[in-house]
């Protein structure tokens, strides 16, 4: 009767481990897609974009303030009065009904509460898949708890298109353009 398995007198080869495929390379936005991480990365992206525009940049200490970034545009504007601009940064990754939706509020006891002029000056919305910024003076969205943003490829005009890459508004007093 023949035994099953290897013979005791033969040289046995060790079992070869199967190669473990390398994990696909992920961007920080793809890794740990928590809202908090996405928000942190969006704030960093805004700081970099604002620095490229020539703004001085500061961050508040801690998470207690309503604004995420403080901009100093005064050195960009000769003879201007020194001022600081408080910016709340939010982001979006998902299309809903053909538009990106960004929350423009904070929560108190589970209720959406819109930002006030006493809290922030500007609202910056980052459309992550398109690497696109929308810069809103708070006076233009006051009372809103969300804003919708049009994708670049959309042919139909959208009410918020003038705010796409509107960095110039951060130079104007109160975000208003003067003719």
mmCIF file of C-alpha atoms in Angstrom:
data_model
loop_
_atom_site.group_PDB
_atom_site.id
_atom_site.type_symbol
_atom_site.label_atom_id
_atom_site.label_comp_id
_atom_site.label_asym_id
_atom_site.label_seq_id
_atom_site.Cartn_x
_atom_site.Cartn_y
_atom_site.Cartn_z
ATOM 1 C CA UNK A 1 0.000 0.000 0.000
ATOM 2 C CA UNK A 2 1.334 3.306 -1.010
ATOM 3 C CA UNK A 3 1.327 6.268 1.391
ATOM 4 C CA UNK A 4 0.057 9.599 0.289
ATOM 5 C CA UNK A 5 2.288 12.620 0.645
ATOM 6 C CA UNK A 6 6.025 13.087 0.220
ATOM 7 C CA UNK A 7 8.393 10.151 0.596
ATOM 8 C CA UNK A 8 10.619 10.362 3.662
ATOM 9 C CA UNK A 9 13.809 9.894 1.647
ATOM 10 C CA UNK A 10 13.290 12.595 -0.997
ATOM 11 C CA UNK A 11 14.502 16.193 -0.809
ATOM 12 C CA UNK A 12 11.592 18.433 -0.207
ATOM 13 C CA UNK A 13 11.343 21.899 -1.621
ATOM 14 C CA UNK A 14 10.039 24.545 0.729
ATOM 15 C CA UNK A 15 6.677 25.871 -0.240
ATOM 16 C CA UNK A 16 7.035 29.105 -2.176
ATOM 17 C CA UNK A 17 5.117 32.073 -0.927
ATOM 18 C CA UNK A 18 2.942 33.715 -3.491
ATOM 19 C CA UNK A 19 4.007 37.272 -4.225
ATOM 20 C CA UNK A 20 1.852 39.855 -2.509
ATOM 21 C CA UNK A 21 0.685 42.410 -5.031
ATOM 22 C CA UNK A 22 1.641 45.961 -4.156
ATOM 23 C CA UNK A 23 -1.232 48.147 -3.084
ATOM 24 C CA UNK A 24 -2.155 50.647 -5.760
ATOM 25 C CA UNK A 25 -0.653 54.050 -5.115
ATOM 26 C CA UNK A 26 -3.213 56.331 -3.539
ATOM 27 C CA UNK A 27 -3.355 60.075 -3.259
ATOM 28 C CA UNK A 28 -4.073 61.578 0.154
ATOM 29 C CA UNK A 29 -7.632 62.257 -1.016
ATOM 30 C CA UNK A 30 -8.167 58.566 -1.778
ATOM 31 C CA UNK A 31 -6.645 57.290 1.482
ATOM 32 C CA UNK A 32 -8.915 57.313 4.535
ATOM 33 C CA UNK A 33 -11.698 59.279 2.977
ATOM 34 C CA UNK A 34 -13.017 60.742 6.207
ATOM 35 C CA UNK A 35 -14.651 64.127 6.149
ATOM 36 C CA UNK A 36 -12.085 65.443 8.616
ATOM 37 C CA UNK A 37 -9.095 64.304 6.535
ATOM 38 C CA UNK A 38 -10.628 65.692 3.342
ATOM 39 C CA UNK A 39 -11.218 68.993 5.125
ATOM 40 C CA UNK A 40 -7.651 69.155 6.427
ATOM 41 C CA UNK A 41 -6.212 68.486 2.984
ATOM 42 C CA UNK A 42 -8.554 71.040 1.402
ATOM 43 C CA UNK A 43 -7.379 73.674 3.887
ATOM 44 C CA UNK A 44 -3.768 72.935 2.955
ATOM 45 C CA UNK A 45 -4.655 73.117 -0.745
ATOM 46 C CA UNK A 46 -6.309 76.493 -0.172
ATOM 47 C CA UNK A 47 -3.279 77.796 1.720
ATOM 48 C CA UNK A 48 -1.007 76.745 -1.140
ATOM 49 C CA UNK A 49 -3.275 78.263 -3.798
ATOM 50 C CA UNK A 50 -3.557 81.527 -1.812
ATOM 51 C CA UNK A 51 0.234 81.651 -1.338
ATOM 52 C CA UNK A 52 0.627 81.294 -5.100
ATOM 53 C CA UNK A 53 -1.699 84.284 -5.449
ATOM 54 C CA UNK A 54 0.676 86.273 -3.200
ATOM 55 C CA UNK A 55 -1.333 86.354 0.037
ATOM 56 C CA UNK A 56 0.212 86.137 3.471
ATOM 57 C CA UNK A 57 -1.291 83.123 5.245
ATOM 58 C CA UNK A 58 -1.986 82.301 8.885
ATOM 59 C CA UNK A 59 -4.000 79.651 10.656
ATOM 60 C CA UNK A 60 -5.892 80.054 13.903
ATOM 61 C CA UNK A 61 -4.613 78.059 16.822
ATOM 62 C CA UNK A 62 -6.947 75.114 17.495
ATOM 63 C CA UNK A 63 -10.328 74.306 15.970
ATOM 64 C CA UNK A 64 -12.496 76.728 17.946
ATOM 65 C CA UNK A 65 -12.781 79.521 15.367
ATOM 66 C CA UNK A 66 -15.329 79.428 12.559
ATOM 67 C CA UNK A 67 -12.664 80.295 9.970
ATOM 68 C CA UNK A 68 -9.912 77.964 8.788
ATOM 69 C CA UNK A 69 -7.430 80.387 7.217
ATOM 70 C CA UNK A 70 -6.503 84.029 7.734
ATOM 71 C CA UNK A 71 -5.253 85.895 4.662
ATOM 72 C CA UNK A 72 -3.209 89.082 4.664
ATOM 73 C CA UNK A 73 -3.670 90.837 1.309
ATOM 74 C CA UNK A 74 -2.228 94.163 2.489
ATOM 75 C CA UNK A 75 1.228 93.737 0.973
ATOM 76 C CA UNK A 76 -0.418 93.085 -2.418
ATOM 77 C CA UNK A 77 -2.258 96.399 -2.301
ATOM 78 C CA UNK A 78 0.057 99.413 -2.116
ATOM 79 C CA UNK A 79 -1.219 102.209 0.153
ATOM 80 C CA UNK A 80 -4.081 100.014 1.375
ATOM 81 C CA UNK A 81 -5.202 99.901 4.968
ATOM 82 C CA UNK A 82 -3.935 96.754 6.689
ATOM 83 C CA UNK A 83 -6.653 94.154 7.026
ATOM 84 C CA UNK A 84 -7.036 90.436 7.558
ATOM 85 C CA UNK A 85 -9.525 88.202 5.777
ATOM 86 C CA UNK A 86 -11.165 85.216 7.521
ATOM 87 C CA UNK A 87 -11.879 82.293 5.195
ATOM 88 C CA UNK A 88 -13.910 79.145 5.814
ATOM 89 C CA UNK A 89 -12.800 76.290 3.518
ATOM 90 C CA UNK A 90 -15.060 73.427 2.441
ATOM 91 C CA UNK A 91 -14.804 70.792 -0.280
ATOM 92 C CA UNK A 92 -16.869 68.453 -2.420
ATOM 93 C CA UNK A 93 -16.132 65.255 -4.315
ATOM 94 C CA UNK A 94 -19.531 63.949 -5.428
ATOM 95 C CA UNK A 95 -21.858 65.086 -8.164
ATOM 96 C CA UNK A 96 -25.531 65.194 -7.240
ATOM 97 C CA UNK A 97 -27.996 65.791 -10.052
ATOM 98 C CA UNK A 98 -25.175 67.114 -12.235
ATOM 99 C CA UNK A 99 -23.859 69.641 -9.664
ATOM 100 C CA UNK A 100 -21.417 69.576 -6.783
ATOM 101 C CA UNK A 101 -22.980 70.414 -3.428
ATOM 102 C CA UNK A 102 -21.008 72.008 -0.589
ATOM 103 C CA UNK A 103 -22.335 72.586 2.907
ATOM 104 C CA UNK A 104 -22.094 76.252 3.874
ATOM 105 C CA UNK A 105 -23.031 75.881 7.515
ATOM 106 C CA UNK A 106 -21.978 74.701 10.933
ATOM 107 C CA UNK A 107 -23.980 72.401 13.170
ATOM 108 C CA UNK A 108 -25.441 73.289 16.557
ATOM 109 C CA UNK A 109 -27.384 70.523 18.307
ATOM 110 C CA UNK A 110 -27.770 68.723 14.982
ATOM 111 C CA UNK A 111 -29.182 71.814 13.210
ATOM 112 C CA UNK A 112 -27.559 73.474 10.191
ATOM 113 C CA UNK A 113 -26.733 77.075 11.079
ATOM 114 C CA UNK A 114 -25.465 79.396 8.321
ATOM 115 C CA UNK A 115 -22.274 81.389 8.883
ATOM 116 C CA UNK A 116 -22.608 85.039 9.873
ATOM 117 C CA UNK A 117 -20.600 88.144 8.979
ATOM 118 C CA UNK A 118 -19.331 88.205 12.575
ATOM 119 C CA UNK A 119 -17.695 84.781 11.985
ATOM 120 C CA UNK A 120 -16.158 84.762 8.496
ATOM 121 C CA UNK A 121 -15.561 87.077 5.541
ATOM 122 C CA UNK A 122 -15.246 84.566 2.685
ATOM 123 C CA UNK A 123 -16.342 81.051 1.896
ATOM 124 C CA UNK A 124 -13.979 78.989 -0.290
ATOM 125 C CA UNK A 125 -15.310 75.801 -1.876
ATOM 126 C CA UNK A 126 -12.920 73.287 -3.423
ATOM 127 C CA UNK A 127 -14.156 70.872 -6.088
ATOM 128 C CA UNK A 128 -11.582 68.134 -5.554
ATOM 129 C CA UNK A 129 -12.047 66.060 -8.747
ATOM 130 C CA UNK A 130 -11.633 69.187 -10.877
ATOM 131 C CA UNK A 131 -8.991 70.940 -8.736
ATOM 132 C CA UNK A 132 -11.169 74.032 -8.926
ATOM 133 C CA UNK A 133 -11.893 76.774 -6.371
ATOM 134 C CA UNK A 134 -15.005 78.885 -5.884
ATOM 135 C CA UNK A 135 -14.440 82.022 -3.797
ATOM 136 C CA UNK A 136 -17.607 83.570 -2.329
ATOM 137 C CA UNK A 137 -17.827 86.743 -0.277
ATOM 138 C CA UNK A 138 -20.079 85.737 2.594
ATOM 139 C CA UNK A 139 -22.381 88.646 1.766
ATOM 140 C CA UNK A 140 -23.233 86.856 -1.510
ATOM 141 C CA UNK A 141 -24.375 83.609 0.159
ATOM 142 C CA UNK A 142 -25.550 84.969 3.503
ATOM 143 C CA UNK A 143 -28.195 82.742 5.074
ATOM 144 C CA UNK A 144 -27.467 79.767 2.794
ATOM 145 C CA UNK A 145 -26.711 76.389 4.344
ATOM 146 C CA UNK A 146 -25.426 74.908 1.068
ATOM 147 C CA UNK A 147 -24.216 76.044 -2.335
ATOM 148 C CA UNK A 148 -24.216 74.168 -5.623
ATOM 149 C CA UNK A 149 -21.286 74.364 -8.001
ATOM 150 C CA UNK A 150 -21.207 73.612 -11.683
ATOM 151 C CA UNK A 151 -18.676 71.196 -13.193
ATOM 152 C CA UNK A 152 -16.283 72.747 -15.709
ATOM 153 C CA UNK A 153 -17.649 70.627 -18.551
ATOM 154 C CA UNK A 154 -21.261 71.712 -18.026
ATOM 155 C CA UNK A 155 -22.528 73.765 -20.944
ATOM 156 C CA UNK A 156 -25.510 75.291 -19.207
ATOM 157 C CA UNK A 157 -24.615 78.510 -17.321
ATOM 158 C CA UNK A 158 -24.882 78.364 -13.541
ATOM 159 C CA UNK A 159 -25.508 81.189 -11.098
ATOM 160 C CA UNK A 160 -22.254 80.506 -9.214
ATOM 161 C CA UNK A 161 -19.930 80.334 -12.243
ATOM 162 C CA UNK A 162 -18.657 83.927 -11.698
ATOM 163 C CA UNK A 163 -17.144 82.765 -8.387
ATOM 164 C CA UNK A 164 -14.986 80.055 -9.992
ATOM 165 C CA UNK A 165 -11.321 80.982 -9.364
ATOM 166 C CA UNK A 166 -12.476 84.452 -8.212
ATOM 167 C CA UNK A 167 -9.283 85.134 -6.228
ATOM 168 C CA UNK A 168 -9.539 88.810 -7.150
ATOM 169 C CA UNK A 169 -12.504 89.165 -4.786
ATOM 170 C CA UNK A 170 -10.162 88.553 -1.838
ATOM 171 C CA UNK A 171 -8.347 91.783 -2.768
ATOM 172 C CA UNK A 172 -11.480 93.925 -2.714
ATOM 173 C CA UNK A 173 -12.810 95.548 0.450
ATOM 174 C CA UNK A 174 -15.635 93.329 1.725
ATOM 175 C CA UNK A 175 -15.312 91.211 -1.411
ATOM 176 C CA UNK A 176 -17.159 93.721 -3.529
ATOM 177 C CA UNK A 177 -16.012 94.716 -6.984
ATOM 178 C CA UNK A 178 -15.921 98.383 -7.833
ATOM 179 C CA UNK A 179 -16.240 99.645 -11.406
#
